[in-house]
Tab-separated table of C-alpha atoms in Angstrom:
chain	number	residue	atom	x	y	z
H	692	MET	CA	-7.105	1.300	-4.129
H	693	LEU	CA	-6.929	-2.485	-3.783
H	694	THR	CA	-9.228	-4.790	-5.732
H	695	THR	CA	-9.277	-8.487	-4.830
H	696	GLY	CA	-10.948	-11.747	-5.746
H	697	LEU	CA	-10.565	-15.263	-4.397
H	698	ALA	CA	-10.937	-18.944	-5.142
H	699	LEU	CA	-12.616	-20.796	-2.250
H	700	ALA	CA	-10.725	-23.552	-0.417
H	701	GLN	CA	-9.023	-24.077	2.939
H	702	THR	CA	-5.995	-22.316	1.498
H	703	TYR	CA	-6.926	-19.899	-1.241
H	704	GLN	CA	-5.424	-17.318	-3.556
H	705	VAL	CA	-6.103	-13.632	-3.080
H	706	ILE	CA	-5.678	-12.012	-6.486
H	707	GLY	CA	-5.826	-8.271	-6.942
H	708	VAL	CA	-4.597	-5.040	-8.477
H	709	VAL	CA	-3.067	-2.096	-6.613
H	710	THR	CA	-3.838	1.323	-8.115
H	711	ASP	CA	-3.311	4.957	-7.138
H	712	ALA	CA	-6.035	7.590	-6.643
H	713	ASP	CA	-6.263	8.068	-10.425
H	714	ASN	CA	-6.815	4.309	-10.917
H	715	THR	CA	-3.347	3.892	-12.462
H	716	PRO	CA	-1.833	0.445	-11.698
H	717	LEU	CA	1.237	0.594	-9.442
H	718	PRO	CA	4.112	-1.825	-10.205
H	719	GLY	CA	6.610	-2.746	-7.478
H	720	VAL	CA	4.226	-2.438	-4.509
H	721	ASN	CA	4.908	-4.740	-1.540
H	722	VAL	CA	1.853	-6.836	-0.652
H	723	SER	CA	2.121	-9.103	2.392
H	724	LEU	CA	0.127	-10.884	5.074
H	725	LYS	CA	0.395	-9.150	8.441
H	726	GLY	CA	2.317	-11.138	11.032
H	727	THR	CA	3.841	-13.541	8.481
H	728	THR	CA	6.748	-13.710	6.067
H	729	THR	CA	4.343	-14.332	3.170
H	730	GLY	CA	4.425	-11.590	0.591
H	731	THR	CA	4.893	-10.593	-3.011
H	732	VAL	CA	5.469	-7.561	-5.228
H	733	THR	CA	2.994	-6.286	-7.822
H	734	ASP	CA	3.868	-6.822	-11.485
H	735	ILE	CA	4.088	-4.151	-14.197
H	736	ASP	CA	0.265	-3.977	-14.322
H	737	GLY	CA	-0.128	-3.666	-10.523
H	738	ARG	CA	-1.354	-7.279	-10.201
H	739	PHE	CA	-0.521	-9.650	-7.355
H	740	SER	CA	-1.461	-13.083	-6.034
H	741	LEU	CA	-1.039	-14.373	-2.457
H	742	SER	CA	-1.710	-17.797	-0.942
H	743	VAL	CA	-3.842	-17.258	2.165
H	744	SER	CA	-5.182	-19.470	4.927
H	745	GLY	CA	-7.213	-18.372	7.897
H	746	GLN	CA	-10.538	-16.666	8.322
H	747	THR	CA	-9.710	-12.959	8.125
H	748	PRO	CA	-6.136	-12.306	7.056
H	749	VAL	CA	-4.913	-8.721	7.005
H	750	ILE	CA	-3.188	-7.673	3.785
H	751	VAL	CA	-0.497	-5.021	4.198
H	752	VAL	CA	0.179	-2.853	1.138
H	753	SER	CA	3.261	-0.616	1.185
H	754	PHE	CA	5.038	1.481	-1.432
H	755	MET	CA	7.685	4.186	-1.239
H	756	GLY	CA	6.063	7.628	-1.066
H	757	TYR	CA	2.669	6.254	0.053
H	758	LYS	CA	1.271	5.526	3.508
H	759	ALA	CA	1.118	1.769	4.197
H	760	GLN	CA	-2.402	0.352	4.404
H	761	GLU	CA	-3.715	-2.653	6.319
H	762	ILE	CA	-6.761	-4.204	4.701
H	763	PRO	CA	-8.735	-7.078	6.277
H	764	HIS	CA	-9.731	-9.601	3.621
H	765	TYR	CA	-13.086	-11.221	4.248
H	766	GLY	CA	-12.870	-14.371	2.133
């Protein structure tokens, strides 16, 4: 599960938490913007923050042992 929030501006921050099916935060998950080199890794509490520009970026979430997910972010 991916939960996100944002601060409005031309370039904005997507802030979120990556959790598993039991709602347990997942540390060390790769979170990136599709088609770019922009990315980060979740912290010990599963939290991340990405700088985003554009109307509908696609966030790619990948972690060893899990299927990668592509999630459009409608800011």
